[in-house]
PDB file of C-alpha atoms in Angstrom:
ATOM      1  CA  MET A   1     -18.225  -4.926  -6.571  1.00 55.00           C
ATOM      2  CA  ALA A   2     -20.449  -2.175  -7.905  1.00 56.00           C
ATOM      3  CA  ASP A   3     -22.442  -2.371  -4.167  1.00 74.00           C
ATOM      4  CA  ARG A   4     -19.371  -1.917  -2.210  1.00 83.00           C
ATOM      5  CA  LYS A   5     -17.964   1.381  -0.291  1.00 90.00           C
ATOM      6  CA  THR A   6     -16.072   2.765  -1.951  1.00 94.00           C
ATOM      7  CA  VAL A   7     -13.074   4.003   0.446  1.00 94.00           C
ATOM      8  CA  LEU A   8     -10.895   5.805  -1.540  1.00 96.00           C
ATOM      9  CA  ARG A   9     -11.292   9.285  -4.092  1.00 96.00           C
ATOM     10  CA  LEU A  10      -9.608  10.612  -6.133  1.00 97.00           C
ATOM     11  CA  ARG A  11     -11.138  14.079  -7.970  1.00 97.00           C
ATOM     12  CA  GLY A  12      -9.403  16.221 -10.243  1.00 96.00           C
ATOM     13  CA  VAL A  13      -6.240  15.267  -8.362  1.00 96.00           C
ATOM     14  CA  ASP A  14      -3.080  17.867 -10.001  1.00 95.00           C
ATOM     15  CA  ARG A  15       0.407  17.219  -9.133  1.00 95.00           C
ATOM     16  CA  ALA A  16       3.073  19.081  -9.713  1.00 93.00           C
ATOM     17  CA  TYR A  17       7.181  19.320  -9.392  1.00 89.00           C
ATOM     18  CA  ASN A  18       9.522  21.676  -9.474  1.00 85.00           C
ATOM     19  CA  GLU A  19      12.616  21.659 -11.657  1.00 80.00           C
ATOM     20  CA  ALA A  20      15.046  24.070 -13.125  1.00 76.00           C
ATOM     21  CA  ASN A  21      13.471  26.129 -14.630  1.00 81.00           C
ATOM     22  CA  HIS A  22      10.200  24.753 -16.088  1.00 86.00           C
ATOM     23  CA  THR A  23       7.605  22.923 -14.511  1.00 86.00           C
ATOM     24  CA  LEU A  24       7.074  19.001 -15.016  1.00 87.00           C
ATOM     25  CA  GLN A  25       3.103  18.282 -14.677  1.00 90.00           C
ATOM     26  CA  ILE A  26       3.445  14.355 -13.540  1.00 92.00           C
ATOM     27  CA  LEU A  27      -0.577  14.016 -13.044  1.00 94.00           C
ATOM     28  CA  LYS A  28      -3.333  16.054 -14.780  1.00 95.00           C
ATOM     29  CA  GLY A  29      -6.858  16.518 -12.776  1.00 94.00           C
ATOM     30  CA  ALA A  30      -6.663  12.876 -12.057  1.00 95.00           C
ATOM     31  CA  ASP A  31      -9.890  10.332 -11.362  1.00 96.00           C
ATOM     32  CA  PHE A  32      -9.972   7.211  -9.803  1.00 96.00           C
ATOM     33  CA  GLU A  33     -12.075   5.402  -6.957  1.00 95.00           C
ATOM     34  CA  LEU A  34     -11.051   2.069  -4.835  1.00 95.00           C
ATOM     35  CA  ARG A  35     -13.961  -0.037  -3.298  1.00 94.00           C
ATOM     36  CA  GLU A  36     -13.635  -2.163  -0.472  1.00 90.00           C
ATOM     37  CA  GLY A  37     -11.849  -5.536  -1.098  1.00 89.00           C
ATOM     38  CA  GLU A  38     -11.062  -4.687  -4.175  1.00 92.00           C
ATOM     39  CA  MET A  39      -6.950  -5.175  -5.885  1.00 93.00           C
ATOM     40  CA  VAL A  40      -6.551  -2.706  -8.860  1.00 95.00           C
ATOM     41  CA  ALA A  41      -3.036  -3.380 -10.591  1.00 95.00           C
ATOM     42  CA  LEU A  42      -1.706   0.063 -11.766  1.00 95.00           C
ATOM     43  CA  VAL A  43       0.619  -0.346 -15.373  1.00 93.00           C
ATOM     44  CA  ALA A  44       2.667   2.133 -15.956  1.00 88.00           C
ATOM     45  CA  PRO A  45       6.330   3.284 -17.542  1.00 82.00           C
ATOM     46  CA  SER A  46       8.818   4.162 -15.352  1.00 81.00           C
ATOM     47  CA  GLY A  47       8.438   8.256 -14.973  1.00 80.00           C
ATOM     48  CA  ALA A  48       4.878   8.175 -15.757  1.00 84.00           C
ATOM     49  CA  GLY A  49       3.937   9.161 -12.244  1.00 88.00           C
ATOM     50  CA  LYS A  50       2.742   6.113 -10.589  1.00 90.00           C
ATOM     51  CA  SER A  51       5.257   6.440  -6.947  1.00 90.00           C
ATOM     52  CA  THR A  52       3.396  10.719  -7.622  1.00 93.00           C
ATOM     53  CA  LEU A  53       0.299   8.811  -7.841  1.00 95.00           C
ATOM     54  CA  LEU A  54       0.846   7.089  -5.172  1.00 94.00           C
ATOM     55  CA  HIS A  55       2.599   8.907  -2.723  1.00 93.00           C
ATOM     56  CA  THR A  56      -1.035  11.492  -3.255  1.00 95.00           C
ATOM     57  CA  ALA A  57      -2.780   8.764  -2.874  1.00 95.00           C
ATOM     58  CA  GLY A  58      -2.148   7.898   0.598  1.00 93.00           C
ATOM     59  CA  LEU A  59      -1.486  11.863   1.228  1.00 94.00           C
ATOM     60  CA  LEU A  60       2.207  11.184   1.784  1.00 92.00           C
ATOM     61  CA  GLU A  61       2.038  14.257  -0.628  1.00 92.00           C
ATOM     62  CA  ARG A  62      -0.760  17.144  -0.805  1.00 93.00           C
ATOM     63  CA  PRO A  63      -2.102  17.581  -4.178  1.00 93.00           C
ATOM     64  CA  ASP A  64      -1.279  20.841  -6.368  1.00 93.00           C
ATOM     65  CA  GLY A  65      -5.512  20.726  -7.209  1.00 94.00           C
ATOM     66  CA  GLY A  66      -8.437  18.372  -6.888  1.00 95.00           C
ATOM     67  CA  GLU A  67      -8.960  16.069  -3.438  1.00 96.00           C
ATOM     68  CA  VAL A  68      -8.458  12.322  -1.726  1.00 96.00           C
ATOM     69  CA  PHE A  69     -11.031  11.189  -0.510  1.00 96.00           C
ATOM     70  CA  ILE A  70     -10.334   8.443   1.893  1.00 95.00           C
ATOM     71  CA  ASN A  71     -13.170   6.904   3.702  1.00 93.00           C
ATOM     72  CA  GLY A  72     -15.579   9.985   2.028  1.00 92.00           C
ATOM     73  CA  THR A  73     -13.996  12.474   4.615  1.00 93.00           C
ATOM     74  CA  ALA A  74     -12.472  15.068   1.968  1.00 95.00           C
ATOM     75  CA  CYS A  75      -8.398  15.261   3.379  1.00 93.00           C
ATOM     76  CA  GLY A  76      -6.411  17.945   1.190  1.00 84.00           C
ATOM     77  CA  THR A  77      -7.608  20.798   4.592  1.00 87.00           C
ATOM     78  CA  MET A  78      -6.646  18.346   7.263  1.00 91.00           C
ATOM     79  CA  SER A  79      -2.866  19.678   9.245  1.00 91.00           C
ATOM     80  CA  ASP A  80       0.027  17.842   9.031  1.00 91.00           C
ATOM     81  CA  GLY A  81      -1.236  15.778  12.452  1.00 92.00           C
ATOM     82  CA  GLU A  82      -4.040  14.858  10.554  1.00 92.00           C
ATOM     83  CA  ARG A  83      -3.042  12.831   7.995  1.00 92.00           C
ATOM     84  CA  THR A  84      -0.576  11.671   9.997  1.00 90.00           C
ATOM     85  CA  ALA A  85      -3.179   9.946  12.288  1.00 88.00           C
ATOM     86  CA  ARG A  86      -4.580   9.472   9.073  1.00 90.00           C
ATOM     87  CA  ARG A  87      -2.659   7.359   7.162  1.00 88.00           C
ATOM     88  CA  ARG A  88      -1.819   5.627  10.381  1.00 84.00           C
ATOM     89  CA  ASN A  89      -5.234   4.209  10.616  1.00 86.00           C
ATOM     90  CA  ASP A  90      -6.514   4.150   7.162  1.00 91.00           C
ATOM     91  CA  VAL A  91      -2.845   2.846   5.228  1.00 92.00           C
ATOM     92  CA  GLY A  92      -1.121   0.749   4.973  1.00 89.00           C
ATOM     93  CA  PHE A  93       2.273   0.957   2.139  1.00 88.00           C
ATOM     94  CA  VAL A  94       4.259  -2.200   0.358  1.00 85.00           C
ATOM     95  CA  TYR A  95       7.485  -0.380  -1.308  1.00 80.00           C
ATOM     96  CA  GLN A  96       9.526  -2.601  -3.949  1.00 72.00           C
ATOM     97  CA  PHE A  97      12.803  -2.666  -0.697  1.00 73.00           C
ATOM     98  CA  HIS A  98      10.620  -4.085   2.260  1.00 74.00           C
ATOM     99  CA  HIS A  99      12.058  -1.519   4.887  1.00 83.00           C
ATOM    100  CA  LEU A 100      12.303  -3.203   7.177  1.00 92.00           C
ATOM    101  CA  LEU A 101      13.402  -2.494  10.813  1.00 93.00           C
ATOM    102  CA  PRO A 102      16.712  -5.707  10.323  1.00 93.00           C
ATOM    103  CA  GLU A 103      17.622  -4.815  14.257  1.00 95.00           C
ATOM    104  CA  PHE A 104      13.715  -6.057  14.998  1.00 96.00           C
ATOM    105  CA  SER A 105      12.774  -9.574  14.741  1.00 97.00           C
ATOM    106  CA  ALA A 106      10.009 -10.168  11.860  1.00 96.00           C
ATOM    107  CA  LEU A 107       6.808 -10.323  14.707  1.00 97.00           C
ATOM    108  CA  GLU A 108       8.494  -7.204  15.806  1.00 96.00           C
ATOM    109  CA  ASN A 109       7.790  -5.101  13.693  1.00 96.00           C
ATOM    110  CA  VAL A 110       4.844  -5.510  12.465  1.00 95.00           C
ATOM    111  CA  MET A 111       4.312  -5.795  16.564  1.00 95.00           C
ATOM    112  CA  ILE A 112       5.317  -1.950  16.968  1.00 94.00           C
ATOM    113  CA  PRO A 113       3.013   0.580  14.284  1.00 90.00           C
ATOM    114  CA  GLN A 114       0.219  -0.996  16.490  1.00 92.00           C
ATOM    115  CA  MET A 115       2.294  -0.219  19.430  1.00 92.00           C
ATOM    116  CA  ILE A 116       2.535   3.501  17.862  1.00 89.00           C
ATOM    117  CA  ARG A 117      -0.728   3.156  17.779  1.00 86.00           C
ATOM    118  CA  GLY A 118      -1.806   2.547  21.444  1.00 89.00           C
ATOM    119  CA  LEU A 119      -1.995  -0.644  21.623  1.00 90.00           C
ATOM    120  CA  SER A 120      -0.308  -2.471  24.992  1.00 94.00           C
ATOM    121  CA  ARG A 121       2.493  -5.299  24.286  1.00 95.00           C
ATOM    122  CA  GLY A 122       0.694  -8.283  24.637  1.00 95.00           C
ATOM    123  CA  LYS A 123      -2.323  -7.265  22.522  1.00 95.00           C
ATOM    124  CA  ALA A 124       0.086  -6.369  19.096  1.00 95.00           C
ATOM    125  CA  ALA A 125       1.970  -9.919  19.885  1.00 96.00           C
ATOM    126  CA  GLU A 126      -0.599 -11.523  19.458  1.00 95.00           C
ATOM    127  CA  ARG A 127      -2.446  -9.744  16.619  1.00 94.00           C
ATOM    128  CA  ALA A 128       0.935  -9.643  14.863  1.00 96.00           C
ATOM    129  CA  GLN A 129       1.623 -13.302  15.400  1.00 96.00           C
ATOM    130  CA  GLN A 130      -1.975 -13.771  13.991  1.00 91.00           C
ATOM    131  CA  LEU A 131      -0.643 -11.946  11.046  1.00 91.00           C
ATOM    132  CA  LEU A 132       2.751 -14.031  11.105  1.00 92.00           C
ATOM    133  CA  ASP A 133       0.792 -17.652  10.299  1.00 90.00           C
ATOM    134  CA  TYR A 134      -2.010 -15.416   7.817  1.00 85.00           C
ATOM    135  CA  MET A 135       1.148 -15.091   5.364  1.00 82.00           C
ATOM    136  CA  ARG A 136       2.640 -18.768   6.460  1.00 84.00           C
ATOM    137  CA  ILE A 137       6.119 -16.797   7.345  1.00 89.00           C
ATOM    138  CA  GLY A 138       4.459 -17.650  11.441  1.00 92.00           C
ATOM    139  CA  PRO A 139       7.922 -19.905  12.530  1.00 93.00           C
ATOM    140  CA  ARG A 140       9.844 -17.219  11.932  1.00 95.00           C
ATOM    141  CA  ALA A 141       7.883 -15.357  14.079  1.00 96.00           C
ATOM    142  CA  ALA A 142      11.834 -14.593  16.449  1.00 96.00           C
ATOM    143  CA  HIS A 143      14.336 -13.923  13.607  1.00 97.00           C
ATOM    144  CA  ARG A 144      15.875 -10.855  11.698  1.00 96.00           C
ATOM    145  CA  PRO A 145      14.907  -9.130   8.109  1.00 94.00           C
ATOM    146  CA  ALA A 146      18.803 -10.103   7.050  1.00 94.00           C
ATOM    147  CA  GLU A 147      18.119 -14.134   8.275  1.00 96.00           C
ATOM    148  CA  LEU A 148      14.611 -13.998   6.023  1.00 93.00           C
ATOM    149  CA  SER A 149      14.494 -15.021   2.284  1.00 89.00           C
ATOM    150  CA  GLY A 150      13.790 -11.689   0.418  1.00 84.00           C
ATOM    151  CA  GLY A 151       9.721 -13.562  -0.828  1.00 84.00           C
ATOM    152  CA  GLU A 152       9.842 -14.220   4.171  1.00 89.00           C
ATOM    153  CA  GLN A 153      10.698 -10.303   4.231  1.00 90.00           C
ATOM    154  CA  GLN A 154       8.180  -8.969   1.689  1.00 85.00           C
ATOM    155  CA  ARG A 155       5.756 -11.482   3.781  1.00 86.00           C
ATOM    156  CA  VAL A 156       6.475  -9.538   6.590  1.00 91.00           C
ATOM    157  CA  ALA A 157       6.203  -6.109   5.206  1.00 90.00           C
ATOM    158  CA  ILE A 158       2.475  -7.115   4.048  1.00 87.00           C
ATOM    159  CA  ALA A 159       1.543  -8.132   7.137  1.00 89.00           C
ATOM    160  CA  ARG A 160       3.372  -4.912   8.350  1.00 91.00           C
ATOM    161  CA  ALA A 161       1.384  -2.739   6.546  1.00 88.00           C
ATOM    162  CA  VAL A 162      -2.210  -4.409   7.313  1.00 87.00           C
ATOM    163  CA  ALA A 163      -0.899  -4.436  10.952  1.00 90.00           C
ATOM    164  CA  ASN A 164      -3.081  -1.942  11.598  1.00 87.00           C
ATOM    165  CA  ALA A 165      -6.149  -3.198   9.999  1.00 87.00           C
ATOM    166  CA  PRO A 166      -6.080  -0.055   7.064  1.00 90.00           C
ATOM    167  CA  LEU A 167      -8.867   0.368   5.172  1.00 92.00           C
ATOM    168  CA  VAL A 168      -6.264   0.814   2.028  1.00 94.00           C
ATOM    169  CA  LEU A 169      -3.233  -1.075   1.079  1.00 92.00           C
ATOM    170  CA  LEU A 170      -1.365   1.282  -2.175  1.00 93.00           C
ATOM    171  CA  ALA A 171       1.442  -0.929  -2.801  1.00 90.00           C
ATOM    172  CA  ASP A 172       4.507   0.048  -5.361  1.00 87.00           C
ATOM    173  CA  GLU A 173       6.175  -2.803  -7.181  1.00 83.00           C
ATOM    174  CA  PRO A 174       6.314  -5.177  -4.253  1.00 80.00           C
ATOM    175  CA  THR A 175       6.925  -7.801  -6.094  1.00 77.00           C
ATOM    176  CA  GLY A 176       9.579  -6.481  -8.889  1.00 74.00           C
ATOM    177  CA  ASN A 177      12.377  -7.090  -6.052  1.00 72.00           C
ATOM    178  CA  LEU A 178      11.414 -11.365  -6.483  1.00 77.00           C
ATOM    179  CA  ASP A 179      11.545 -13.894  -9.013  1.00 79.00           C
ATOM    180  CA  PRO A 180       8.546 -15.355 -10.601  1.00 81.00           C
ATOM    181  CA  GLU A 181       7.589 -18.154  -7.968  1.00 79.00           C
ATOM    182  CA  THR A 182       8.269 -15.990  -4.892  1.00 77.00           C
ATOM    183  CA  SER A 183       6.242 -13.248  -7.052  1.00 80.00           C
ATOM    184  CA  GLY A 184       2.571 -15.480  -7.553  1.00 81.00           C
ATOM    185  CA  TYR A 185       2.948 -17.008  -3.639  1.00 78.00           C
ATOM    186  CA  VAL A 186       3.131 -13.526  -2.050  1.00 78.00           C
ATOM    187  CA  PHE A 187       0.306 -12.569  -4.784  1.00 83.00           C
ATOM    188  CA  GLU A 188      -1.349 -15.308  -3.580  1.00 84.00           C
ATOM    189  CA  ALA A 189      -0.998 -13.941   0.321  1.00 80.00           C
ATOM    190  CA  LEU A 190      -1.659 -10.674  -0.225  1.00 81.00           C
ATOM    191  CA  SER A 191      -5.350 -11.333  -2.441  1.00 84.00           C
ATOM    192  CA  ALA A 192      -6.245 -13.872  -0.340  1.00 82.00           C
ATOM    193  CA  LEU A 193      -6.220 -10.428   2.575  1.00 79.00           C
ATOM    194  CA  ALA A 194      -7.533  -8.323   0.831  1.00 80.00           C
ATOM    195  CA  ARG A 195     -10.542 -11.037  -0.069  1.00 81.00           C
ATOM    196  CA  GLN A 196     -11.592 -12.082   3.982  1.00 80.00           C
ATOM    197  CA  SER A 197     -10.686  -8.193   5.849  1.00 81.00           C
ATOM    198  CA  GLY A 198     -12.790  -6.484   2.957  1.00 86.00           C
ATOM    199  CA  LEU A 199      -8.815  -4.814   2.188  1.00 89.00           C
ATOM    200  CA  ALA A 200      -8.820  -2.018  -0.357  1.00 93.00           C
ATOM    201  CA  ALA A 201      -5.481  -2.226  -2.927  1.00 93.00           C
ATOM    202  CA  LEU A 202      -3.684  -0.154  -4.979  1.00 95.00           C
ATOM    203  CA  VAL A 203      -0.999  -1.897  -6.625  1.00 93.00           C
ATOM    204  CA  ALA A 204       2.222  -0.832  -8.774  1.00 92.00           C
ATOM    205  CA  THR A 205       3.734  -3.035 -10.818  1.00 88.00           C
ATOM    206  CA  HIS A 206       5.238  -4.073 -14.305  1.00 85.00           C
ATOM    207  CA  ASN A 207       4.244  -8.251 -13.560  1.00 83.00           C
ATOM    208  CA  HIS A 208       1.635  -8.149 -16.217  1.00 86.00           C
ATOM    209  CA  ALA A 209       0.573 -11.757 -15.184  1.00 85.00           C
ATOM    210  CA  LEU A 210      -0.258 -10.668 -11.963  1.00 85.00           C
ATOM    211  CA  ALA A 211      -2.227  -7.514 -12.760  1.00 90.00           C
ATOM    212  CA  GLU A 212      -4.658  -9.731 -14.641  1.00 90.00           C
ATOM    213  CA  ARG A 213      -5.107 -11.383 -11.756  1.00 88.00           C
ATOM    214  CA  MET A 214      -6.524  -8.212 -10.600  1.00 92.00           C
ATOM    215  CA  ASP A 215      -9.756  -7.380 -10.740  1.00 92.00           C
ATOM    216  CA  ARG A 216      -9.420  -4.659 -12.529  1.00 94.00           C
ATOM    217  CA  VAL A 217      -6.096  -2.482 -14.472  1.00 96.00           C
ATOM    218  CA  VAL A 218      -5.631   0.489 -14.698  1.00 96.00           C
ATOM    219  CA  THR A 219      -2.937   3.243 -16.057  1.00 96.00           C
ATOM    220  CA  LEU A 220      -1.961   6.894 -16.063  1.00 94.00           C
ATOM    221  CA  ALA A 221      -2.130   8.557 -19.756  1.00 92.00           C
ATOM    222  CA  GLU A 222      -1.036  12.333 -20.114  1.00 90.00           C
ATOM    223  CA  GLY A 223      -1.072  12.620 -16.375  1.00 92.00           C
ATOM    224  CA  ARG A 224      -4.544  10.665 -16.175  1.00 94.00           C
ATOM    225  CA  VAL A 225      -5.743   7.492 -14.642  1.00 95.00           C
ATOM    226  CA  VAL A 226      -7.841   5.370 -16.620  1.00 94.00           C
ATOM    227  CA  ALA A 227      -9.165   2.080 -17.571  1.00 94.00           C
ATOM    228  CA  VAL A 228      -6.696  -0.912 -19.732  1.00 87.00           C
TER     229      VAL A 228
END
């Protein structure tokens, strides 16, 4: 693993929020590296800053100090437009709730980010179907989210997140709403995808059984990322 390329690096990252008359410091000089093909579990209590770390790493929030590097490029001084383009091309997000667009089919949900990036409808549909087949949900491609089970919806969400072949996948409790059996199945699909494609994944989870199956486990302590 050590010889694989680092695709995400946080160096001395600070992040704080102003609340009423005081400042809530969440990240304090946080350092972290994620390499291609690596799956890392982020396990920490609620309120410790897991979502803040993911949002900062994924360029949804700007750090108050320090730097975020994606594929070796410092992102701190990028304009909002440049950050949006970097997210669209290099970062995928999966959340606890799937956030699929209800009026579109599973196939169309996976097509949309590709078409936004500029891929033709035909090419986007072809890749979307391939990804749904890989996630073992291909026969359900024409179904809308309301017609899918929770596990199926989350597999569509993962397929959508990787549709543009990102370097990094950031997942915030991706199996939190699923039963243990379905959680295991979704995790296996995500793990296989990472291994096959070289995708690097940082997965925030409360599921210790799943965390132990990843390459390593980290937590947040006093605003810093530390190994477990």
